[in-house]
CSV table of C-alpha atoms in Angstrom, one decimal:
chain,number,residue,atom,x,y,z
A,11,MET,CA,-14.8,170.1,-62.2
A,12,ASN,CA,-18.6,169.6,-61.9
A,13,ARG,CA,-18.0,166.1,-60.7
A,14,LEU,CA,-15.6,167.4,-58.1
A,15,ARG,CA,-18.1,170.1,-57.0
A,16,ARG,CA,-20.8,167.4,-56.7
A,17,THR,CA,-18.5,165.2,-54.6
A,18,THR,CA,-17.6,168.2,-52.4
A,19,GLN,CA,-21.3,169.0,-51.9
A,20,LEU,CA,-22.1,165.4,-51.0
A,21,THR,CA,-19.2,165.4,-48.6
A,22,LEU,CA,-20.4,168.6,-47.0
A,23,LEU,CA,-23.9,167.3,-46.8
A,24,GLY,CA,-22.6,164.1,-45.2
A,25,LEU,CA,-20.6,166.1,-42.8
A,26,ALA,CA,-23.7,168.2,-42.0
A,27,ALA,CA,-25.7,165.1,-41.4
A,28,LEU,CA,-23.0,163.8,-39.1
A,29,VAL,CA,-22.9,167.1,-37.2
A,30,ALA,CA,-26.7,167.0,-36.9
A,31,ALA,CA,-26.6,163.4,-35.7
A,32,LEU,CA,-24.0,164.3,-33.1
A,33,GLY,CA,-26.0,167.3,-32.2
A,34,CYS,CA,-28.9,165.0,-31.2
A,35,THR,CA,-26.7,163.5,-28.6
A,36,GLY,CA,-24.6,166.6,-27.8
A,37,LEU,CA,-25.6,170.1,-28.5
A,38,GLY,CA,-28.9,169.1,-29.9
A,39,SER,CA,-29.8,167.4,-26.7
A,40,ALA,CA,-30.1,170.8,-24.9
A,41,PRO,CA,-33.8,171.2,-25.6
A,42,HIS,CA,-34.4,167.6,-24.3
A,43,ALA,CA,-32.2,168.3,-21.3
A,44,GLN,CA,-34.1,171.5,-20.6
A,45,ARG,CA,-37.4,169.6,-20.6
A,46,GLN,CA,-36.0,167.0,-18.3
A,47,GLY,CA,-34.4,169.7,-16.1
A,48,ASP,CA,-37.5,171.9,-15.7
A,49,TRP,CA,-39.4,171.4,-12.5
A,50,ILE,CA,-42.1,172.7,-10.2
A,51,ASP,CA,-41.3,173.3,-6.5
A,52,VAL,CA,-44.4,172.5,-4.5
A,53,HIS,CA,-43.0,173.4,-1.0
A,54,VAL,CA,-41.6,176.9,-0.4
A,55,HIS,CA,-41.9,179.2,2.6
A,56,LEU,CA,-41.8,183.0,2.4
A,57,PHE,CA,-41.1,184.7,5.7
A,58,ALA,CA,-42.1,188.3,6.5
A,59,ASP,CA,-44.0,189.9,9.4
A,60,LYS,CA,-47.8,189.6,9.3
A,61,GLY,CA,-49.3,192.3,7.1
A,62,ALA,CA,-46.0,193.5,5.8
A,63,LEU,CA,-47.0,193.4,2.1
A,64,ALA,CA,-43.9,195.2,0.9
A,65,ASP,CA,-41.7,192.7,2.6
A,66,PHE,CA,-43.7,189.8,1.2
A,67,ASP,CA,-43.3,191.4,-2.2
A,68,GLU,CA,-39.5,191.5,-1.6
A,69,VAL,CA,-39.3,187.7,-0.9
A,70,ALA,CA,-41.6,186.9,-3.8
A,71,ARG,CA,-39.2,188.8,-6.1
A,72,THR,CA,-36.3,186.8,-4.6
A,73,ALA,CA,-38.3,183.7,-5.3
A,74,LEU,CA,-38.7,184.7,-9.0
A,75,GLN,CA,-34.9,185.2,-9.3
A,76,ILE,CA,-34.3,181.7,-7.9
A,77,MET,CA,-36.9,180.3,-10.3
A,78,ASP,CA,-35.2,181.9,-13.3
A,79,ALA,CA,-31.8,180.7,-12.2
A,80,GLU,CA,-33.0,177.1,-11.4
A,81,ARG,CA,-35.5,176.6,-14.3
A,82,ILE,CA,-38.4,176.3,-11.9
A,83,ARG,CA,-41.7,176.7,-13.7
A,84,THR,CA,-43.9,177.4,-10.6
A,85,MET,CA,-43.4,177.7,-6.9
A,86,LEU,CA,-46.2,176.8,-4.4
A,87,VAL,CA,-45.7,179.0,-1.4
A,88,MET,CA,-47.2,178.4,2.1
A,89,SER,CA,-46.8,179.2,5.8
A,90,PRO,CA,-44.9,176.6,7.7
A,91,PRO,CA,-46.9,174.5,10.2
A,92,ARG,CA,-47.1,177.1,12.9
A,93,ALA,CA,-47.9,176.2,16.5
A,94,ARG,CA,-49.4,179.6,17.0
A,95,GLU,CA,-51.4,181.8,14.6
A,96,GLY,CA,-49.3,183.7,12.1
A,97,PRO,CA,-49.1,184.9,8.5
A,98,ASP,CA,-51.1,182.8,6.1
A,99,THR,CA,-53.1,183.5,3.0
A,100,GLU,CA,-53.9,187.1,3.9
A,101,SER,CA,-50.5,188.1,2.5
A,102,LEU,CA,-49.8,185.2,0.2
A,103,ALA,CA,-53.0,185.7,-1.7
A,104,GLU,CA,-51.8,189.2,-2.9
A,105,ILE,CA,-48.5,187.6,-3.9
A,106,ALA,CA,-50.2,184.9,-5.9
A,107,LYS,CA,-52.4,187.4,-7.7
A,108,ARG,CA,-49.5,189.7,-8.5
A,109,TYR,CA,-47.0,187.0,-9.6
A,110,GLY,CA,-49.3,184.2,-10.7
A,111,PRO,CA,-49.3,181.7,-12.3
A,112,ARG,CA,-45.6,181.4,-11.6
A,113,ILE,CA,-46.3,181.7,-7.9
A,114,ALA,CA,-49.3,179.9,-6.4
A,115,MET,CA,-50.2,179.3,-2.8
A,116,LEU,CA,-51.4,176.8,-0.2
A,117,GLY,CA,-53.1,177.9,3.0
A,118,GLY,CA,-53.7,176.8,6.5
A,119,GLY,CA,-50.2,176.5,8.0
A,120,GLY,CA,-50.6,179.8,9.9
A,121,THR,CA,-54.3,179.3,10.8
A,122,LEU,CA,-55.7,175.8,10.6
A,123,ASN,CA,-52.5,174.2,11.9
A,124,PRO,CA,-52.5,176.2,15.2
A,125,MET,CA,-56.2,175.3,15.7
A,126,LEU,CA,-55.3,171.7,15.2
A,127,GLN,CA,-52.4,171.8,17.6
A,128,ALA,CA,-54.5,173.5,20.2
A,129,ALA,CA,-57.3,171.0,19.9
A,130,GLY,CA,-54.9,168.0,19.6
A,131,LYS,CA,-54.6,167.5,23.3
A,132,SER,CA,-58.0,165.9,23.2
A,133,THR,CA,-59.8,163.5,20.9
A,134,GLU,CA,-63.0,165.4,21.5
A,135,VAL,CA,-63.7,168.6,19.5
A,136,SER,CA,-66.5,171.0,20.3
A,137,GLU,CA,-69.0,171.9,17.7
A,138,GLY,CA,-67.8,175.5,17.9
A,139,ALA,CA,-64.2,174.5,17.2
A,140,ARG,CA,-65.3,172.4,14.3
A,141,ARG,CA,-67.3,175.2,12.8
A,142,LYS,CA,-64.5,177.8,13.2
A,143,PHE,CA,-62.0,175.3,11.6
A,144,GLU,CA,-64.3,174.6,8.6
A,145,GLU,CA,-65.1,178.3,8.1
A,146,THR,CA,-61.4,179.1,8.1
A,147,ALA,CA,-60.8,176.4,5.6
A,148,GLU,CA,-63.5,177.7,3.3
A,149,ARG,CA,-62.1,181.2,3.5
A,150,ILE,CA,-58.7,179.7,2.4
A,151,MET,CA,-60.3,178.1,-0.6
A,152,ALA,CA,-62.1,181.3,-1.5
A,153,SER,CA,-58.8,183.2,-1.4
A,154,GLY,CA,-57.5,181.2,-4.3
A,155,ALA,CA,-55.4,178.5,-2.5
A,156,LYS,CA,-54.5,175.4,-4.5
A,157,GLY,CA,-54.8,173.3,-1.4
A,158,PHE,CA,-54.0,173.1,2.3
A,159,GLY,CA,-50.6,173.3,3.8
A,160,GLU,CA,-48.3,173.0,5.5
A,161,ILE,CA,-50.3,170.9,8.1
A,162,THR,CA,-48.5,168.6,10.6
A,163,ALA,CA,-49.3,165.7,12.8
A,164,HIS,CA,-45.7,165.2,13.9
A,165,HIS,CA,-43.1,167.9,13.5
A,166,LEU,CA,-39.7,167.3,15.2
A,167,SER,CA,-37.8,170.2,16.7
A,168,LEU,CA,-34.4,170.5,15.1
A,169,ALA,CA,-33.2,173.7,16.8
A,170,ALA,CA,-34.0,176.1,19.6
A,171,GLY,CA,-37.1,178.0,18.6
A,172,HIS,CA,-38.1,175.3,16.1
A,173,ALA,CA,-41.4,173.9,17.6
A,174,TYR,CA,-42.1,170.3,18.4
A,175,GLU,CA,-45.7,169.6,17.4
A,176,ALA,CA,-47.7,166.3,17.6
A,177,VAL,CA,-51.3,165.3,17.4
A,178,SER,CA,-53.0,162.1,16.4
A,179,PRO,CA,-52.7,161.7,12.6
A,180,ASP,CA,-56.4,160.8,12.5
A,181,HIS,CA,-57.5,163.6,14.8
A,182,PRO,CA,-61.2,164.6,14.2
A,183,LEU,CA,-60.0,168.0,12.8
A,184,LEU,CA,-57.7,166.2,10.3
A,185,ARG,CA,-60.5,164.0,9.2
A,186,LEU,CA,-62.6,167.1,8.8
A,187,LEU,CA,-59.9,168.7,6.7
A,188,ALA,CA,-59.7,165.6,4.6
A,189,ASP,CA,-63.4,165.9,3.9
A,190,ILE,CA,-63.2,169.6,3.0
A,191,ALA,CA,-60.2,168.9,0.7
A,192,ALA,CA,-62.2,166.2,-1.0
A,193,ARG,CA,-65.1,168.5,-1.5
A,194,HIS,CA,-62.9,171.1,-3.2
A,195,ASP,CA,-60.7,168.4,-5.0
A,196,VAL,CA,-57.5,169.8,-3.6
A,197,PRO,CA,-54.5,168.1,-1.9
A,198,ILE,CA,-53.2,168.5,1.7
A,199,ASP,CA,-49.5,169.1,2.1
A,200,PHE,CA,-48.8,167.0,5.2
A,201,HIS,CA,-45.7,167.0,7.4
A,202,LEU,CA,-45.4,163.7,9.4
A,203,ASP,CA,-42.0,162.7,10.7
A,204,PRO,CA,-42.8,158.9,10.8
A,205,VAL,CA,-42.4,156.8,13.9
A,206,PRO,CA,-43.4,153.1,13.4
A,207,SER,CA,-43.4,152.3,17.1
A,208,ASP,CA,-42.8,154.2,20.3
A,209,VAL,CA,-39.1,155.1,20.6
A,210,ALA,CA,-36.8,157.1,22.8
A,211,THR,CA,-35.8,160.4,21.2
A,212,PRO,CA,-32.3,160.1,19.8
A,213,ALA,CA,-29.6,162.0,21.7
A,214,SER,CA,-28.9,164.1,18.7
A,215,LEU,CA,-32.4,165.6,18.9
A,216,GLY,CA,-32.7,165.7,22.7
A,217,ALA,CA,-31.2,169.2,23.0
A,218,ALA,CA,-34.1,170.7,21.1
A,219,GLN,CA,-37.7,170.8,22.3
A,220,ASN,CA,-38.6,167.2,21.6
A,221,PRO,CA,-40.2,164.9,24.3
A,222,PRO,CA,-38.2,162.0,25.8
A,223,VAL,CA,-40.3,159.5,23.9
A,224,LEU,CA,-41.7,159.8,20.3
A,225,LYS,CA,-45.1,158.1,19.9
A,226,ALA,CA,-45.9,155.7,17.0
A,227,ASN,CA,-47.9,157.4,14.3
A,228,ILE,CA,-47.9,155.3,11.1
A,229,GLU,CA,-51.2,153.4,12.0
A,230,GLY,CA,-52.9,156.7,12.7
A,231,PHE,CA,-51.7,158.1,9.4
A,232,GLU,CA,-53.1,155.1,7.6
A,233,ARG,CA,-56.4,155.6,9.2
A,234,LEU,CA,-56.4,159.2,8.0
A,235,LEU,CA,-55.6,158.1,4.4
A,236,ALA,CA,-58.4,155.5,4.6
A,237,HIS,CA,-60.9,158.0,6.0
A,238,ASN,CA,-61.6,159.7,2.6
A,239,ARG,CA,-60.1,158.1,-0.5
A,240,LYS,CA,-61.1,161.2,-2.5
A,241,THR,CA,-58.5,163.2,-0.6
A,242,THR,CA,-54.9,163.3,-1.9
A,243,ILE,CA,-52.4,163.7,0.9
A,244,VAL,CA,-49.0,164.8,-0.2
A,245,TRP,CA,-46.6,163.5,2.4
A,246,ALA,CA,-43.8,166.1,2.6
A,247,HIS,CA,-40.0,165.7,2.8
A,248,ALA,CA,-39.4,162.2,1.4
A,249,GLY,CA,-35.8,161.4,1.2
A,250,SER,CA,-34.3,163.4,4.1
A,251,ASP,CA,-36.0,162.8,7.4
A,252,PRO,CA,-34.1,163.3,10.7
A,253,LEU,CA,-35.0,159.9,12.3
A,254,GLY,CA,-34.3,157.4,9.7
A,255,TYR,CA,-37.7,155.8,9.5
A,256,PHE,CA,-38.9,157.5,6.3
A,257,THR,CA,-37.4,154.7,4.2
A,258,PRO,CA,-37.9,153.5,0.6
A,259,GLN,CA,-39.3,150.3,2.1
A,260,LEU,CA,-41.9,152.1,4.2
A,261,VAL,CA,-42.9,154.4,1.3
A,262,ARG,CA,-43.3,151.4,-1.1
A,263,GLN,CA,-45.6,149.7,1.4
A,264,MET,CA,-47.7,152.9,2.0
A,265,LEU,CA,-48.0,153.6,-1.7
A,266,GLY,CA,-49.2,150.1,-2.3
A,267,ARG,CA,-51.9,150.3,0.3
A,268,HIS,CA,-53.1,153.9,-0.2
A,269,PRO,CA,-53.9,155.0,-3.7
A,270,ASN,CA,-54.6,158.6,-2.5
A,271,LEU,CA,-51.1,159.0,-1.1
A,272,ALA,CA,-48.5,161.1,-2.9
A,273,LEU,CA,-45.1,162.4,-1.7
A,274,SER,CA,-43.0,165.5,-2.2
A,275,ILE,CA,-39.3,165.0,-2.4
A,276,ARG,CA,-36.8,166.9,-0.3
A,277,PRO,CA,-33.9,164.7,-1.3
A,278,THR,CA,-30.7,165.8,0.3
A,279,SER,CA,-29.3,164.8,3.7
A,280,PRO,CA,-26.0,163.5,5.1
A,281,ARG,CA,-27.9,160.9,7.1
A,282,PRO,CA,-27.9,157.2,6.0
A,283,GLY,CA,-30.8,156.4,3.7
A,284,ALA,CA,-31.1,159.9,2.2
A,285,MET,CA,-32.3,160.0,-1.4
A,286,VAL,CA,-29.3,162.2,-2.4
A,287,HIS,CA,-26.2,162.5,-0.3
A,288,PRO,CA,-24.4,165.9,-0.3
A,289,THR,CA,-21.6,164.3,-2.3
A,290,GLY,CA,-24.1,163.7,-5.1
A,291,ASP,CA,-24.5,159.9,-4.6
A,292,VAL,CA,-28.1,158.8,-5.3
A,293,ASN,CA,-29.8,156.1,-3.3
A,294,GLU,CA,-30.7,153.4,-5.8
A,295,GLU,CA,-33.5,152.0,-3.6
A,296,TRP,CA,-35.2,155.3,-3.7
A,297,VAL,CA,-34.8,155.5,-7.5
A,298,ALA,CA,-36.4,152.1,-7.8
A,299,VAL,CA,-39.5,153.4,-5.9
A,300,LEU,CA,-39.7,156.5,-8.1
A,301,ARG,CA,-39.5,154.4,-11.2
A,302,ASP,CA,-42.2,152.0,-9.9
A,303,PHE,CA,-44.5,154.8,-8.8
A,304,PRO,CA,-43.7,157.7,-11.2
A,305,ASP,CA,-47.2,159.3,-10.9
A,306,ARG,CA,-47.1,159.6,-7.1
A,307,PHE,CA,-44.1,162.0,-6.5
A,308,VAL,CA,-43.6,165.7,-6.8
A,309,LEU,CA,-40.6,167.9,-5.8
A,310,GLY,CA,-40.6,170.2,-2.7
A,311,SER,CA,-37.3,171.8,-1.8
A,312,ASP,CA,-38.5,173.3,1.6
A,313,THR,CA,-36.7,176.5,0.6
A,314,MET,CA,-37.1,179.3,3.1
A,315,ILE,CA,-36.9,182.9,1.8
A,316,VAL,CA,-36.7,185.5,4.5
A,317,ALA,CA,-37.4,189.3,4.1
A,318,THR,CA,-34.7,191.7,5.1
A,319,HIS,CA,-36.8,193.3,7.8
A,320,TYR,CA,-38.3,190.1,9.2
A,321,THR,CA,-38.5,190.3,13.0
A,322,GLY,CA,-39.8,186.8,13.8
A,323,PRO,CA,-37.9,183.8,15.2
A,324,SER,CA,-34.4,183.2,14.0
A,325,THR,CA,-35.0,179.6,12.8
A,326,PRO,CA,-36.0,180.6,9.2
A,327,ARG,CA,-32.7,182.5,8.7
A,328,LEU,CA,-30.9,179.5,10.2
A,329,PHE,CA,-32.5,177.2,7.7
A,330,ALA,CA,-32.6,179.5,4.7
A,331,SER,CA,-29.2,178.4,3.4
A,332,ARG,CA,-30.4,174.8,3.1
A,333,GLY,CA,-32.6,175.5,0.1
A,334,GLU,CA,-29.7,175.8,-2.3
A,335,GLY,CA,-28.4,172.3,-1.3
A,336,GLN,CA,-31.9,170.8,-1.7
A,337,ARG,CA,-32.3,172.3,-5.1
A,338,ARG,CA,-28.9,171.0,-6.1
A,339,GLY,CA,-30.0,167.5,-4.9
A,340,ILE,CA,-33.2,167.8,-7.0
A,341,ARG,CA,-31.2,168.7,-10.1
A,342,ARG,CA,-29.0,165.7,-9.4
A,343,LEU,CA,-32.0,163.4,-8.9
A,344,LEU,CA,-33.6,164.5,-12.1
A,345,SER,CA,-30.4,163.9,-14.0
A,346,VAL,CA,-30.4,160.2,-13.2
A,347,LEU,CA,-34.0,159.4,-13.8
A,348,PRO,CA,-35.3,158.1,-17.1
A,349,PRO,CA,-36.6,161.1,-19.1
A,350,ASP,CA,-40.3,160.2,-18.8
A,351,VAL,CA,-40.0,159.7,-15.1
A,352,ALA,CA,-38.1,162.9,-14.7
A,353,ARG,CA,-40.8,164.8,-16.6
A,354,ARG,CA,-43.6,163.4,-14.5
A,355,ILE,CA,-41.9,163.9,-11.2
A,356,GLY,CA,-40.4,167.2,-12.3
A,357,TYR,CA,-43.6,169.0,-13.3
A,358,GLU,CA,-46.4,166.9,-14.8
A,359,ASN,CA,-47.6,165.4,-11.5
A,360,ALA,CA,-47.6,168.8,-9.8
A,361,GLU,CA,-49.6,170.4,-12.6
A,362,ARG,CA,-52.2,167.6,-12.2
A,363,LEU,CA,-52.4,167.4,-8.4
A,364,TYR,CA,-52.5,171.2,-7.8
A,365,LYS,CA,-54.4,172.0,-11.1
A,366,LEU,CA,-51.8,174.6,-12.0
A,367,GLY,CA,-52.6,176.8,-15.0
A,368,ARG,CA,-56.3,176.6,-14.3
């Protein structure tokens, strides 16, 4: 009887060991999957009327609900790159104080970027304009921003009311911003729809506000990157550009030449060459670049969250529904990456670049 009991106990122990072993690859993988699935979203826009703090609070609480549902550790919120002055850190600073560290902010999209676009018609900048630009940048840093953004040198118009913006990527004010960012050791979130050489605007984009010809901008971007190697520039929207020039091949070349270049991933697009197709297919060429440069990428869904009583242009509401698809694409991308690469791109790189938690 004792022998039978001992045999039964050994059998149960063996069964328990088997279940435990299976758990490591099944149920027990849940903690590992959670670590791999966690991520930080470095590129989110909150839309409310300027000074409407209650409405900004509404969209911030919506952002927190999305974070809880999507396992997002932190969101970096910012103004889009506005052509004219609009809400910037004066509202977002309150949100970051109230909901930090889960919500942090970048600044300049509603203040510095309009100054840049106004000055961009000339390569000469007055001393007064430079001083105003630098003073504004310093106020942004004093308000608690983790960096500058969203700033643009080339922003395609994708719909009516969605501005076309273009300045030289190595404009004097952008070089000045790079120096200020280096002084504070913070990154610049940079929107540049790449154009390797002058090209006629595709017919699919001609109905918006784009010019007939899109000017080459990669060489200018490389000059900006070389201007101050202490400045990290985070090139936004890798994986889903509307022109087809933001390719894995171009990114690989740029990363090889510029150690201060990083990229944020907005992966999903139905266009050829996208990082993640809406069907869930993942572009292996992009994956190869991520695996070869795992410390140079972060995730930025470009989610737009709009307050109920927002009275501004309709474009944010038009684009708001796209955030869910981008987040789905990010989850899909993380699921196919090696765990260490998924962890770095998912949150470790963002923590390091933006000094989150400090």
